[in-house]
Short mmCIF file of C-alpha atoms in Angstrom, two decimals:
data_model
loop_
_atom_site.label_atom_id
_atom_site.label_comp_id
_atom_site.label_asym_id
_atom_site.label_seq_id
_atom_site.Cartn_x
_atom_site.Cartn_y
_atom_site.Cartn_z
CA UNK A 1 0.00 0.00 0.00
CA UNK A 2 1.55 3.30 -1.11
CA UNK A 3 0.36 6.60 0.39
CA UNK A 4 0.91 9.81 -1.59
CA UNK A 5 0.78 13.17 0.19
CA UNK A 6 -0.62 16.42 -1.16
CA UNK A 7 1.16 19.60 -2.22
CA UNK A 8 3.52 20.76 0.51
CA UNK A 9 2.96 17.55 2.48
CA UNK A 10 5.26 14.82 3.74
CA UNK A 11 5.17 11.22 4.96
CA UNK A 12 4.11 12.15 8.50
CA UNK A 13 0.72 13.23 7.11
CA UNK A 14 -0.21 9.54 6.90
CA UNK A 15 0.83 8.49 10.43
CA UNK A 16 -2.63 7.17 11.39
CA UNK A 17 -2.87 5.15 8.17
CA UNK A 18 0.66 3.77 8.45
CA UNK A 19 -0.02 2.51 11.96
CA UNK A 20 -3.33 0.92 10.97
CA UNK A 21 -2.49 -0.71 7.64
CA UNK A 22 1.01 -1.89 8.56
CA UNK A 23 -0.72 -4.62 10.58
CA UNK A 24 -2.27 -5.98 7.38
CA UNK A 25 0.14 -5.32 4.53
CA UNK A 26 3.38 -3.67 3.56
CA UNK A 27 3.00 0.11 3.77
CA UNK A 28 5.16 2.59 1.89
CA UNK A 29 5.12 6.37 2.23
CA UNK A 30 7.38 8.48 0.05
CA UNK A 31 8.08 12.18 -0.04
CA UNK A 32 7.56 13.35 -3.60
CA UNK A 33 10.25 15.38 -5.37
CA UNK A 34 11.07 18.64 -3.58
CA UNK A 35 8.95 17.74 -0.53
CA UNK A 36 10.11 16.88 2.98
CA UNK A 37 13.58 15.36 2.82
CA UNK A 38 13.42 14.58 -0.91
CA UNK A 39 15.54 16.33 -3.47
CA UNK A 40 14.33 17.01 -7.00
CA UNK A 41 12.77 20.47 -7.00
CA UNK A 42 13.57 20.61 -10.72
CA UNK A 43 11.41 17.55 -11.48
CA UNK A 44 8.23 18.63 -13.32
CA UNK A 45 4.93 17.37 -11.97
CA UNK A 46 4.23 15.35 -15.13
CA UNK A 47 7.30 13.22 -14.29
CA UNK A 48 6.21 12.42 -10.72
CA UNK A 49 4.59 9.21 -11.95
CA UNK A 50 7.99 8.10 -13.27
CA UNK A 51 9.51 8.75 -9.85
CA UNK A 52 6.84 6.55 -8.28
CA UNK A 53 7.37 3.83 -10.88
CA UNK A 54 11.13 3.95 -10.28
CA UNK A 55 10.56 3.52 -6.54
CA UNK A 56 8.37 0.47 -7.16
CA UNK A 57 11.09 -0.94 -9.45
CA UNK A 58 13.76 -0.27 -6.82
CA UNK A 59 11.70 -2.10 -4.18
CA UNK A 60 10.94 -4.94 -6.62
CA UNK A 61 7.18 -4.29 -6.43
CA UNK A 62 5.30 -5.29 -9.57
CA UNK A 63 1.96 -3.73 -8.59
CA UNK A 64 0.61 -1.83 -5.58
CA UNK A 65 -2.50 -0.30 -4.09
CA UNK A 66 -2.30 3.52 -4.09
CA UNK A 67 -4.01 6.08 -1.88
CA UNK A 68 -3.35 9.75 -2.51
CA UNK A 69 -4.57 13.14 -1.43
CA UNK A 70 -5.10 15.93 -3.96
CA UNK A 71 -1.78 16.31 -5.78
CA UNK A 72 -0.63 12.87 -4.63
CA UNK A 73 -3.86 11.38 -5.92
CA UNK A 74 -3.15 12.91 -9.31
CA UNK A 75 0.22 11.14 -9.34
CA UNK A 76 -1.70 7.92 -8.72
CA UNK A 77 -4.12 8.71 -11.53
CA UNK A 78 -1.20 9.29 -13.90
CA UNK A 79 0.52 6.03 -13.00
CA UNK A 80 -2.73 4.04 -13.22
CA UNK A 81 -3.49 5.52 -16.65
CA UNK A 82 -0.02 5.35 -18.20
CA UNK A 83 1.18 2.12 -16.56
CA UNK A 84 -2.07 0.28 -15.71
CA UNK A 85 -0.42 -3.00 -14.69
CA UNK A 86 1.43 -1.24 -11.84
CA UNK A 87 -1.75 -0.26 -9.93
CA UNK A 88 -4.12 -2.82 -8.40
CA UNK A 89 -6.53 -0.48 -6.63
CA UNK A 90 -6.59 3.30 -6.44
CA UNK A 91 -8.03 5.67 -3.85
CA UNK A 92 -8.37 9.33 -4.88
CA UNK A 93 -9.02 11.74 -2.00
CA UNK A 94 -10.27 15.27 -2.79
CA UNK A 95 -8.56 15.72 -6.14
CA UNK A 96 -9.38 17.27 -9.50
CA UNK A 97 -8.43 16.14 -13.00
CA UNK A 98 -9.13 19.57 -14.45
CA UNK A 99 -10.26 23.01 -13.31
CA UNK A 100 -12.34 25.57 -15.14
CA UNK A 101 -10.55 28.85 -16.04
CA UNK A 102 -12.33 30.82 -13.31
CA UNK A 103 -11.38 28.16 -10.74
CA UNK A 104 -7.76 28.26 -11.84
CA UNK A 105 -7.66 32.03 -11.51
CA UNK A 106 -9.19 31.95 -8.04
CA UNK A 107 -6.67 29.42 -6.76
CA UNK A 108 -3.74 31.12 -8.47
CA UNK A 109 -4.58 34.29 -6.53
CA UNK A 110 -4.54 32.29 -3.31
CA UNK A 111 -1.12 30.79 -3.98
CA UNK A 112 0.26 34.16 -5.06
CA UNK A 113 0.07 35.11 -1.38
CA UNK A 114 3.07 32.86 -0.74
CA UNK A 115 5.28 35.31 -2.64
CA UNK A 116 4.22 38.33 -0.60
CA UNK A 117 5.92 39.59 2.58
CA UNK A 118 4.26 37.87 5.53
CA UNK A 119 1.92 36.20 3.04
CA UNK A 120 2.48 32.65 4.28
CA UNK A 121 0.28 33.09 7.36
CA UNK A 122 -2.51 34.72 5.37
CA UNK A 123 -2.26 31.93 2.79
CA UNK A 124 -2.42 29.29 5.51
CA UNK A 125 -5.42 30.92 7.23
CA UNK A 126 -7.39 31.20 3.99
CA UNK A 127 -6.54 27.67 2.91
CA UNK A 128 -7.50 26.24 6.30
CA UNK A 129 -10.94 27.82 5.95
CA UNK A 130 -11.27 26.73 2.31
CA UNK A 131 -10.33 23.15 3.18
CA UNK A 132 -13.01 23.09 5.88
CA UNK A 133 -10.65 22.14 8.72
CA UNK A 134 -10.94 25.32 10.81
CA UNK A 135 -12.82 23.38 13.51
CA UNK A 136 -9.81 21.10 14.06
CA UNK A 137 -7.31 23.19 16.09
CA UNK A 138 -4.56 20.56 16.02
CA UNK A 139 -4.71 20.23 12.23
CA UNK A 140 -4.85 24.02 11.79
CA UNK A 141 -1.83 24.56 14.07
CA UNK A 142 0.15 21.92 12.25
CA UNK A 143 -0.75 23.41 8.87
CA UNK A 144 0.29 26.91 9.96
CA UNK A 145 3.57 25.58 11.34
CA UNK A 146 4.28 23.68 8.11
CA UNK A 147 3.49 26.81 6.06
CA UNK A 148 6.39 28.65 7.68
CA UNK A 149 8.78 25.92 6.51
CA UNK A 150 7.62 25.70 2.89
CA UNK A 151 9.83 26.63 -0.03
CA UNK A 152 7.37 29.17 -1.44
CA UNK A 153 8.96 29.36 -4.91
CA UNK A 154 8.86 25.59 -5.36
CA UNK A 155 5.28 25.25 -4.10
CA UNK A 156 4.08 28.07 -6.37
CA UNK A 157 5.78 26.50 -9.39
CA UNK A 158 4.32 23.05 -8.79
CA UNK A 159 0.87 24.49 -8.14
CA UNK A 160 0.98 26.46 -11.39
CA UNK A 161 1.74 23.18 -13.18
CA UNK A 162 -1.09 21.41 -11.36
CA UNK A 163 -3.81 23.85 -12.31
CA UNK A 164 -2.78 23.72 -15.97
CA UNK A 165 -2.44 19.93 -16.08
CA UNK A 166 -5.56 18.38 -17.63
CA UNK A 167 -5.80 14.63 -17.03
CA UNK A 168 -9.27 14.02 -18.42
CA UNK A 169 -8.08 12.43 -21.68
CA UNK A 170 -6.14 9.64 -19.92
CA UNK A 171 -8.66 8.72 -17.22
CA UNK A 172 -10.56 6.17 -19.41
CA UNK A 173 -7.30 4.18 -19.62
CA UNK A 174 -7.38 3.37 -15.91
CA UNK A 175 -8.10 -0.33 -15.35
CA UNK A 176 -7.77 -0.37 -11.56
CA UNK A 177 -10.80 -0.38 -9.31
CA UNK A 178 -10.94 3.23 -8.13
CA UNK A 179 -12.55 4.83 -5.08
CA UNK A 180 -13.17 8.57 -5.38
CA UNK A 181 -13.45 10.15 -1.93
CA UNK A 182 -14.90 13.61 -1.37
CA UNK A 183 -15.14 15.44 1.93
CA UNK A 184 -18.36 17.41 1.60
CA UNK A 185 -16.97 20.36 3.61
CA UNK A 186 -14.02 20.75 1.24
CA UNK A 187 -14.19 24.07 -0.58
CA UNK A 188 -10.79 23.76 -2.22
CA UNK A 189 -11.73 21.07 -4.77
CA UNK A 190 -14.98 21.92 -6.61
CA UNK A 191 -17.78 19.38 -6.22
CA UNK A 192 -18.11 18.79 -9.96
CA UNK A 193 -14.59 17.36 -10.12
CA UNK A 194 -15.43 14.03 -8.50
CA UNK A 195 -18.51 13.67 -10.70
CA UNK A 196 -16.39 14.25 -13.80
CA UNK A 197 -13.77 11.70 -12.76
CA UNK A 198 -16.49 9.18 -11.96
CA UNK A 199 -17.84 9.49 -15.51
CA UNK A 200 -14.42 9.04 -17.06
CA UNK A 201 -12.85 6.27 -14.94
CA UNK A 202 -14.42 2.94 -15.95
CA UNK A 203 -14.30 1.00 -12.67
CA UNK A 204 -14.90 3.84 -10.21
CA UNK A 205 -17.17 4.44 -7.26
CA UNK A 206 -17.77 7.54 -5.15
CA UNK A 207 -17.64 7.90 -1.37
CA UNK A 208 -19.08 11.13 0.05
CA UNK A 209 -18.02 11.95 3.61
CA UNK A 210 -20.57 14.36 5.04
CA UNK A 211 -18.69 15.75 8.03
CA UNK A 212 -15.16 16.11 6.71
CA UNK A 213 -13.25 18.59 4.59
CA UNK A 214 -10.09 18.31 2.53
CA UNK A 215 -8.17 16.14 5.00
CA UNK A 216 -10.54 13.32 6.09
CA UNK A 217 -7.68 10.96 6.95
CA UNK A 218 -6.61 13.46 9.66
CA UNK A 219 -10.03 14.80 10.63
CA UNK A 220 -11.62 11.40 11.22
CA UNK A 221 -8.83 8.82 10.83
CA UNK A 222 -10.75 5.91 12.33
CA UNK A 223 -13.66 6.32 9.95
CA UNK A 224 -11.36 6.94 6.99
CA UNK A 225 -9.30 3.84 7.73
CA UNK A 226 -12.45 1.70 7.96
CA UNK A 227 -13.74 2.93 4.60
CA UNK A 228 -10.34 2.35 3.03
CA UNK A 229 -10.04 -1.13 4.52
CA UNK A 230 -13.52 -2.05 3.27
CA UNK A 231 -12.61 -0.96 -0.24
CA UNK A 232 -9.33 -2.89 -0.20
CA UNK A 233 -11.04 -6.03 1.13
CA UNK A 234 -13.51 -6.20 -1.73
#
């Protein structure tokens, strides 16, 4: 089982899942290029799938289950579409395959705050509210603390690639059974995105979590782990 963090994230984001699923199967968490302790800030987002495939090769893993949040989920979508035999089952948490122009502009303005003096805190506060996690003080504090440590230039560059990267054409190539998870309080990923992916991915199902936002695996880890385990056991 491979867990893939979101933009600006790291392996520690999946602590609850690592502890739970390590009792059942081999669990792997990686820090994507330019994140956490990983090098590779010059690696374009479109090549992240190749990094993941190379890791699986290095570990002598022919195929794996993938679970990713947002940007990490899009890496999973890419690998499942371009190298379908490498992915057994795929879990996509609060991700988009494409954004409308107005949605891209709105999010680009948000991430532009990272380049302004003292803009990191304002960016973090606005994103916390948009993600629907403002009622979780521990998550909010951790997010604000992580924001102060981000490489703003790198995060802005990757995000600009993400919002221009349209994956819709490759989604029908995905053969893996796919679970599309949406936290209904998430205001960062538009609601239509999961519906669009569901139409395009052949073997997909949708799980709507009523009382969570963008980070359900942190907001309600027990519930999230149970849903994930049920999907993997099918």
